[in-house]
Amino acid sequence: MNRPLIGISTYLEASARWGVWDLPATLLPAGYSRLVREAGGLAALLPPDSPDLAASVVARLDAVVVAGGPDVEPERYGAVRDPRTGPPAPERDAWEVALIEAALKSGTPLLGICRGMQLLNVALGGTLTQHLDGHAGPGGVTGVIGTHTVAPVPGTRYASVVPAACTVPAYHHQAVDRLGAGLVASAHAADGTVEAVELPGPGWVLGVQWHPEMGDDVRVMGALVAAARLAEPVIEPAP
């Protein structure tokens, strides 16, 4: 069976250390590529680049994953910066919005994870809550992944993939506020926080607020890979 090519956006860091090196780096936690591999896909990393190139990049892929990372620039959704909002990442914002727009335009299956879900919402005209408590790991300790229960909304695409409430690994302090154009909420946390969004229709577009790459539940990524496989062009055999 063919393994679809799944592009995953990456972090862009001014300094990262490995071996004897301390250099600027584009990087991604290994859980992303592991999850793609376990779901039957091939992972390709998509470091920030010129937004003008996004459409040509997406055209070579079978699906796109917009990964987690820093807070989205509040100016992108018309908000004044809250003091608790993290430092801006303008290169990632511009590149990943372009990837999202290219995937939506081309009908390429798209999955947003944490920041990726938030940026999908913003790209479609939605807004974000810049800070909420209780979702940033045990006791709010920086960098520690926590867990909480997420319940699907019946009748949604997400519910068809994960039909019952389940515990998910999560770490975030921002969330969807006003939904972007066409998006529907497809899962919630116990406190009402929107935990998944999707675009109804023939295209496969889903965002999840948690971090599936930090766990071993492959269902969401498996659904993306299955959609990517269906979206692959049919190549006629040579006569």
PDB file of N, CA and C in Angstrom, residues 97-169:
ATOM      1  N   VAL A  97      -0.089  30.236   7.601  1.00  0.00           N
ATOM      2  CA  VAL A  97      -1.352  30.728   7.028  1.00  0.00           C
ATOM      3  C   VAL A  97      -1.381  30.446   5.527  1.00  0.00           C
ATOM      4  N   ALA A  98      -0.242  30.657   4.863  1.00  0.00           N
ATOM      5  CA  ALA A  98      -0.179  30.380   3.425  1.00  0.00           C
ATOM      6  C   ALA A  98      -0.361  28.891   3.138  1.00  0.00           C
ATOM      7  N   LEU A  99       0.225  28.019   3.976  1.00  0.00           N
ATOM      8  CA  LEU A  99       0.011  26.583   3.810  1.00  0.00           C
ATOM      9  C   LEU A  99      -1.460  26.226   3.979  1.00  0.00           C
ATOM     10  N   ILE A 100      -2.102  26.794   5.009  1.00  0.00           N
ATOM     11  CA  ILE A 100      -3.516  26.529   5.256  1.00  0.00           C
ATOM     12  C   ILE A 100      -4.353  26.976   4.069  1.00  0.00           C
ATOM     13  N   GLU A 101      -4.113  28.183   3.592  1.00  0.00           N
ATOM     14  CA  GLU A 101      -4.893  28.701   2.469  1.00  0.00           C
ATOM     15  C   GLU A 101      -4.690  27.862   1.221  1.00  0.00           C
ATOM     16  N   ALA A 102      -3.458  27.414   0.990  1.00  0.00           N
ATOM     17  CA  ALA A 102      -3.182  26.587  -0.186  1.00  0.00           C
ATOM     18  C   ALA A 102      -3.869  25.232  -0.070  1.00  0.00           C
ATOM     19  N   ALA A 103      -3.843  24.640   1.126  1.00  0.00           N
ATOM     20  CA  ALA A 103      -4.497  23.343   1.319  1.00  0.00           C
ATOM     21  C   ALA A 103      -6.007  23.462   1.135  1.00  0.00           C
ATOM     22  N   LEU A 104      -6.596  24.523   1.689  1.00  0.00           N
ATOM     23  CA  LEU A 104      -8.038  24.716   1.543  1.00  0.00           C
ATOM     24  C   LEU A 104      -8.417  24.922   0.081  1.00  0.00           C
ATOM     25  N   LYS A 105      -7.634  25.713  -0.629  1.00  0.00           N
ATOM     26  CA  LYS A 105      -7.938  26.001  -2.030  1.00  0.00           C
ATOM     27  C   LYS A 105      -7.814  24.767  -2.898  1.00  0.00           C
ATOM     28  N   SER A 106      -6.824  23.923  -2.605  1.00  0.00           N
ATOM     29  CA  SER A 106      -6.562  22.749  -3.441  1.00  0.00           C
ATOM     30  C   SER A 106      -7.332  21.513  -3.007  1.00  0.00           C
ATOM     31  N   GLY A 107      -7.982  21.578  -1.836  1.00  0.00           N
ATOM     32  CA  GLY A 107      -8.676  20.406  -1.327  1.00  0.00           C
ATOM     33  C   GLY A 107      -7.752  19.367  -0.728  1.00  0.00           C
ATOM     34  N   THR A 108      -6.522  19.773  -0.382  1.00  0.00           N
ATOM     35  CA  THR A 108      -5.564  18.857   0.244  1.00  0.00           C
ATOM     36  C   THR A 108      -5.951  18.616   1.700  1.00  0.00           C
ATOM     37  N   PRO A 109      -6.041  17.380   2.155  1.00  0.00           N
ATOM     38  CA  PRO A 109      -6.394  17.112   3.562  1.00  0.00           C
ATOM     39  C   PRO A 109      -5.481  17.876   4.516  1.00  0.00           C
ATOM     40  N   LEU A 110      -6.097  18.434   5.565  1.00  0.00           N
ATOM     41  CA  LEU A 110      -5.396  19.358   6.452  1.00  0.00           C
ATOM     42  C   LEU A 110      -5.737  19.046   7.899  1.00  0.00           C
ATOM     43  N   LEU A 111      -4.695  18.939   8.724  1.00  0.00           N
ATOM     44  CA  LEU A 111      -4.851  18.742  10.164  1.00  0.00           C
ATOM     45  C   LEU A 111      -4.067  19.819  10.899  1.00  0.00           C
ATOM     46  N   GLY A 112      -4.737  20.565  11.772  1.00  0.00           N
ATOM     47  CA  GLY A 112      -4.075  21.530  12.638  1.00  0.00           C
ATOM     48  C   GLY A 112      -3.978  20.979  14.045  1.00  0.00           C
ATOM     49  N   ILE A 113      -2.794  21.075  14.647  1.00  0.00           N
ATOM     50  CA  ILE A 113      -2.565  20.571  15.996  1.00  0.00           C
ATOM     51  C   ILE A 113      -2.220  21.740  16.917  1.00  0.00           C
ATOM     52  N   CYS A 114      -3.026  21.939  17.957  1.00  0.00           N
ATOM     53  CA  CYS A 114      -2.830  22.987  18.957  1.00  0.00           C
ATOM     54  C   CYS A 114      -2.721  24.365  18.295  1.00  0.00           C
ATOM     55  N   ARG A 115      -1.541  24.954  18.202  1.00  0.00           N
ATOM     56  CA  ARG A 115      -1.378  26.206  17.475  1.00  0.00           C
ATOM     57  C   ARG A 115      -1.952  26.086  16.067  1.00  0.00           C
ATOM     58  N   GLY A 116      -1.763  24.919  15.436  1.00  0.00           N
ATOM     59  CA  GLY A 116      -2.261  24.728  14.078  1.00  0.00           C
ATOM     60  C   GLY A 116      -3.767  24.860  13.991  1.00  0.00           C
ATOM     61  N   MET A 117      -4.498  24.355  14.992  1.00  0.00           N
ATOM     62  CA  MET A 117      -5.941  24.531  15.035  1.00  0.00           C
ATOM     63  C   MET A 117      -6.293  26.006  15.225  1.00  0.00           C
ATOM     64  N   GLN A 118      -5.581  26.679  16.120  1.00  0.00           N
ATOM     65  CA  GLN A 118      -5.844  28.095  16.366  1.00  0.00           C
ATOM     66  C   GLN A 118      -5.581  28.930  15.117  1.00  0.00           C
ATOM     67  N   LEU A 119      -4.497  28.611  14.405  1.00  0.00           N
ATOM     68  CA  LEU A 119      -4.162  29.378  13.205  1.00  0.00           C
ATOM     69  C   LEU A 119      -5.164  29.103  12.084  1.00  0.00           C
ATOM     70  N   LEU A 120      -5.669  27.867  11.986  1.00  0.00           N
ATOM     71  CA  LEU A 120      -6.737  27.564  11.032  1.00  0.00           C
ATOM     72  C   LEU A 120      -7.945  28.452  11.323  1.00  0.00           C
ATOM     73  N   ASN A 121      -8.315  28.567  12.594  1.00  0.00           N
ATOM     74  CA  ASN A 121      -9.445  29.409  12.968  1.00  0.00           C
ATOM     75  C   ASN A 121      -9.203  30.862  12.588  1.00  0.00           C
ATOM     76  N   VAL A 122      -8.001  31.361  12.862  1.00  0.00           N
ATOM     77  CA  VAL A 122      -7.663  32.752  12.547  1.00  0.00           C
ATOM     78  C   VAL A 122      -7.635  32.969  11.039  1.00  0.00           C
ATOM     79  N   ALA A 123      -7.087  32.014  10.290  1.00  0.00           N
ATOM     80  CA  ALA A 123      -7.018  32.148   8.836  1.00  0.00           C
ATOM     81  C   ALA A 123      -8.408  32.273   8.207  1.00  0.00           C
ATOM     82  N   LEU A 124      -9.413  31.721   8.888  1.00  0.00           N
ATOM     83  CA  LEU A 124     -10.785  31.784   8.388  1.00  0.00           C
ATOM     84  C   LEU A 124     -11.595  32.897   9.058  1.00  0.00           C
ATOM     85  N   GLY A 125     -10.888  33.836   9.692  1.00  0.00           N
ATOM     86  CA  GLY A 125     -11.549  35.014  10.234  1.00  0.00           C
ATOM     87  C   GLY A 125     -12.004  34.905  11.667  1.00  0.00           C
ATOM     88  N   GLY A 126     -11.618  33.834  12.365  1.00  0.00           N
ATOM     89  CA  GLY A 126     -12.009  33.669  13.759  1.00  0.00           C
ATOM     90  C   GLY A 126     -11.056  34.371  14.708  1.00  0.00           C
ATOM     91  N   THR A 127     -11.378  34.300  15.989  1.00  0.00           N
ATOM     92  CA  THR A 127     -10.561  34.932  17.016  1.00  0.00           C
ATOM     93  C   THR A 127     -10.179  33.918  18.081  1.00  0.00           C
ATOM     94  N   LEU A 128      -9.253  34.323  18.950  1.00  0.00           N
ATOM     95  CA  LEU A 128      -8.758  33.449  20.015  1.00  0.00           C
ATOM     96  C   LEU A 128      -8.930  34.100  21.372  1.00  0.00           C
ATOM     97  N   THR A 129      -9.125  33.262  22.392  1.00  0.00           N
ATOM     98  CA  THR A 129      -8.983  33.672  23.782  1.00  0.00           C
ATOM     99  C   THR A 129      -7.500  33.613  24.107  1.00  0.00           C
ATOM    100  N   GLN A 130      -6.927  34.728  24.542  1.00  0.00           N
ATOM    101  CA  GLN A 130      -5.475  34.780  24.688  1.00  0.00           C
ATOM    102  C   GLN A 130      -4.954  34.098  25.952  1.00  0.00           C
ATOM    103  N   HIS A 131      -5.807  33.862  26.915  1.00  0.00           N
ATOM    104  CA  HIS A 131      -5.340  33.121  28.097  1.00  0.00           C
ATOM    105  C   HIS A 131      -6.517  32.462  28.792  1.00  0.00           C
ATOM    106  N   LEU A 132      -6.333  31.206  29.148  1.00  0.00           N
ATOM    107  CA  LEU A 132      -7.272  30.510  30.022  1.00  0.00           C
ATOM    108  C   LEU A 132      -6.468  29.597  30.931  1.00  0.00           C
ATOM    109  N   ASP A 133      -7.004  29.320  32.086  1.00  0.00           N
ATOM    110  CA  ASP A 133      -6.323  28.477  33.065  1.00  0.00           C
ATOM    111  C   ASP A 133      -6.801  27.034  32.943  1.00  0.00           C
ATOM    112  N   GLY A 134      -5.967  26.118  33.433  1.00  0.00           N
ATOM    113  CA  GLY A 134      -6.383  24.732  33.563  1.00  0.00           C
ATOM    114  C   GLY A 134      -6.050  23.824  32.406  1.00  0.00           C
ATOM    115  N   HIS A 135      -5.348  24.335  31.365  1.00  0.00           N
ATOM    116  CA  HIS A 135      -5.030  23.493  30.215  1.00  0.00           C
ATOM    117  C   HIS A 135      -3.530  23.415  29.943  1.00  0.00           C
ATOM    118  N   ALA A 136      -2.713  23.972  30.815  1.00  0.00           N
ATOM    119  CA  ALA A 136      -1.281  24.059  30.550  1.00  0.00           C
ATOM    120  C   ALA A 136      -0.461  23.063  31.343  1.00  0.00           C
ATOM    121  N   GLY A 137      -0.999  21.888  31.594  1.00  0.00           N
ATOM    122  CA  GLY A 137      -0.257  20.863  32.294  1.00  0.00           C
ATOM    123  C   GLY A 137      -0.511  20.897  33.795  1.00  0.00           C
ATOM    124  N   PRO A 138      -0.036  19.885  34.517  1.00  0.00           N
ATOM    125  CA  PRO A 138      -0.278  19.783  35.956  1.00  0.00           C
ATOM    126  C   PRO A 138       0.248  21.002  36.707  1.00  0.00           C
ATOM    127  N   GLY A 139      -0.650  21.699  37.379  1.00  0.00           N
ATOM    128  CA  GLY A 139      -0.243  22.866  38.161  1.00  0.00           C
ATOM    129  C   GLY A 139       0.253  24.026  37.324  1.00  0.00           C
ATOM    130  N   GLY A 140       0.051  23.968  36.007  1.00  0.00           N
ATOM    131  CA  GLY A 140       0.525  25.033  35.139  1.00  0.00           C
ATOM    132  C   GLY A 140       2.024  25.066  34.975  1.00  0.00           C
ATOM    133  N   VAL A 141       2.702  23.955  35.270  1.00  0.00           N
ATOM    134  CA  VAL A 141       4.164  23.919  35.170  1.00  0.00           C
ATOM    135  C   VAL A 141       4.582  24.029  33.711  1.00  0.00           C
ATOM    136  N   THR A 142       5.485  24.950  33.423  1.00  0.00           N
ATOM    137  CA  THR A 142       5.924  25.193  32.058  1.00  0.00           C
ATOM    138  C   THR A 142       6.530  23.939  31.439  1.00  0.00           C
ATOM    139  N   GLY A 143       6.060  23.581  30.269  1.00  0.00           N
ATOM    140  CA  GLY A 143       6.644  22.490  29.503  1.00  0.00           C
ATOM    141  C   GLY A 143       6.231  21.101  29.909  1.00  0.00           C
ATOM    142  N   VAL A 144       5.301  20.977  30.850  1.00  0.00           N
ATOM    143  CA  VAL A 144       4.855  19.660  31.297  1.00  0.00           C
ATOM    144  C   VAL A 144       3.492  19.368  30.686  1.00  0.00           C
ATOM    145  N   ILE A 145       3.417  18.314  29.892  1.00  0.00           N
ATOM    146  CA  ILE A 145       2.163  17.938  29.248  1.00  0.00           C
ATOM    147  C   ILE A 145       1.202  17.351  30.275  1.00  0.00           C
ATOM    148  N   GLY A 146      -0.035  17.839  30.267  1.00  0.00           N
ATOM    149  CA  GLY A 146      -1.064  17.298  31.130  1.00  0.00           C
ATOM    150  C   GLY A 146      -2.055  16.476  30.329  1.00  0.00           C
ATOM    151  N   THR A 147      -3.134  16.069  30.960  1.00  0.00           N
ATOM    152  CA  THR A 147      -4.189  15.330  30.271  1.00  0.00           C
ATOM    153  C   THR A 147      -5.547  15.849  30.734  1.00  0.00           C
ATOM    154  N   HIS A 148      -6.524  15.745  29.848  1.00  0.00           N
ATOM    155  CA  HIS A 148      -7.904  15.998  30.231  1.00  0.00           C
ATOM    156  C   HIS A 148      -8.813  15.270  29.250  1.00  0.00           C
ATOM    157  N   THR A 149     -10.095  15.244  29.579  1.00  0.00           N
ATOM    158  CA  THR A 149     -11.056  14.508  28.768  1.00  0.00           C
ATOM    159  C   THR A 149     -11.661  15.411  27.708  1.00  0.00           C
ATOM    160  N   VAL A 150     -11.801  14.871  26.514  1.00  0.00           N
ATOM    161  CA  VAL A 150     -12.408  15.574  25.382  1.00  0.00           C
ATOM    162  C   VAL A 150     -13.603  14.761  24.910  1.00  0.00           C
ATOM    163  N   ALA A 151     -14.739  15.434  24.733  1.00  0.00           N
ATOM    164  CA  ALA A 151     -15.961  14.755  24.293  1.00  0.00           C
ATOM    165  C   ALA A 151     -16.318  15.194  22.881  1.00  0.00           C
ATOM    166  N   PRO A 152     -16.558  14.249  21.962  1.00  0.00           N
ATOM    167  CA  PRO A 152     -16.912  14.607  20.587  1.00  0.00           C
ATOM    168  C   PRO A 152     -18.327  15.152  20.484  1.00  0.00           C
ATOM    169  N   VAL A 153     -18.571  15.953  19.451  1.00  0.00           N
ATOM    170  CA  VAL A 153     -19.919  16.423  19.128  1.00  0.00           C
ATOM    171  C   VAL A 153     -20.525  15.421  18.152  1.00  0.00           C
ATOM    172  N   PRO A 154     -21.638  14.791  18.516  1.00  0.00           N
ATOM    173  CA  PRO A 154     -22.223  13.774  17.631  1.00  0.00           C
ATOM    174  C   PRO A 154     -22.502  14.314  16.230  1.00  0.00           C
ATOM    175  N   GLY A 155     -22.273  13.471  15.242  1.00  0.00           N
ATOM    176  CA  GLY A 155     -22.547  13.830  13.862  1.00  0.00           C
ATOM    177  C   GLY A 155     -21.418  14.527  13.141  1.00  0.00           C
ATOM    178  N   THR A 156     -20.313  14.818  13.834  1.00  0.00           N
ATOM    179  CA  THR A 156     -19.182  15.497  13.201  1.00  0.00           C
ATOM    180  C   THR A 156     -18.183  14.488  12.646  1.00  0.00           C
ATOM    181  N   ARG A 157     -17.275  14.995  11.827  1.00  0.00           N
ATOM    182  CA  ARG A 157     -16.207  14.140  11.302  1.00  0.00           C
ATOM    183  C   ARG A 157     -15.354  13.590  12.437  1.00  0.00           C
ATOM    184  N   TYR A 158     -15.030  14.466  13.402  1.00  0.00           N
ATOM    185  CA  TYR A 158     -14.220  13.985  14.520  1.00  0.00           C
ATOM    186  C   TYR A 158     -14.921  12.843  15.247  1.00  0.00           C
ATOM    187  N   ALA A 159     -16.226  12.980  15.471  1.00  0.00           N
ATOM    188  CA  ALA A 159     -16.962  11.926  16.172  1.00  0.00           C
ATOM    189  C   ALA A 159     -16.969  10.628  15.390  1.00  0.00           C
ATOM    190  N   SER A 160     -16.879  10.702  14.060  1.00  0.00           N
ATOM    191  CA  SER A 160     -16.818   9.476  13.266  1.00  0.00           C
ATOM    192  C   SER A 160     -15.476   8.774  13.424  1.00  0.00           C
ATOM    193  N   VAL A 161     -14.456   9.528  13.822  1.00  0.00           N
ATOM    194  CA  VAL A 161     -13.113   8.975  14.025  1.00  0.00           C
ATOM    195  C   VAL A 161     -12.922   8.525  15.473  1.00  0.00           C
ATOM    196  N   VAL A 162     -13.385   9.355  16.398  1.00  0.00           N
ATOM    197  CA  VAL A 162     -13.272   9.067  17.835  1.00  0.00           C
ATOM    198  C   VAL A 162     -14.673   9.227  18.425  1.00  0.00           C
ATOM    199  N   PRO A 163     -15.467   8.173  18.462  1.00  0.00           N
ATOM    200  CA  PRO A 163     -16.894   8.308  18.780  1.00  0.00           C
ATOM    201  C   PRO A 163     -17.226   8.518  20.256  1.00  0.00           C
ATOM    202  N   ALA A 164     -16.288   8.296  21.150  1.00  0.00           N
ATOM    203  CA  ALA A 164     -16.569   8.431  22.580  1.00  0.00           C
ATOM    204  C   ALA A 164     -15.553   9.369  23.227  1.00  0.00           C
ATOM    205  N   ALA A 165     -15.935   9.921  24.368  1.00  0.00           N
ATOM    206  CA  ALA A 165     -15.016  10.773  25.108  1.00  0.00           C
ATOM    207  C   ALA A 165     -13.739  10.014  25.452  1.00  0.00           C
ATOM    208  N   CYS A 166     -12.608  10.725  25.402  1.00  0.00           N
ATOM    209  CA  CYS A 166     -11.329  10.079  25.713  1.00  0.00           C
ATOM    210  C   CYS A 166     -10.389  11.082  26.358  1.00  0.00           C
ATOM    211  N   THR A 167      -9.351  10.569  26.986  1.00  0.00           N
ATOM    212  CA  THR A 167      -8.337  11.402  27.624  1.00  0.00           C
ATOM    213  C   THR A 167      -7.241  11.703  26.624  1.00  0.00           C
ATOM    214  N   VAL A 168      -6.849  12.982  26.542  1.00  0.00           N
ATOM    215  CA  VAL A 168      -5.866  13.405  25.546  1.00  0.00           C
ATOM    216  C   VAL A 168      -4.713  14.137  26.227  1.00  0.00           C
ATOM    217  N   PRO A 169      -3.502  14.087  25.639  1.00  0.00           N
ATOM    218  CA  PRO A 169      -2.381  14.878  26.149  1.00  0.00           C
ATOM    219  C   PRO A 169      -2.506  16.319  25.659  1.00  0.00           C
TER     220      PRO A 169
END
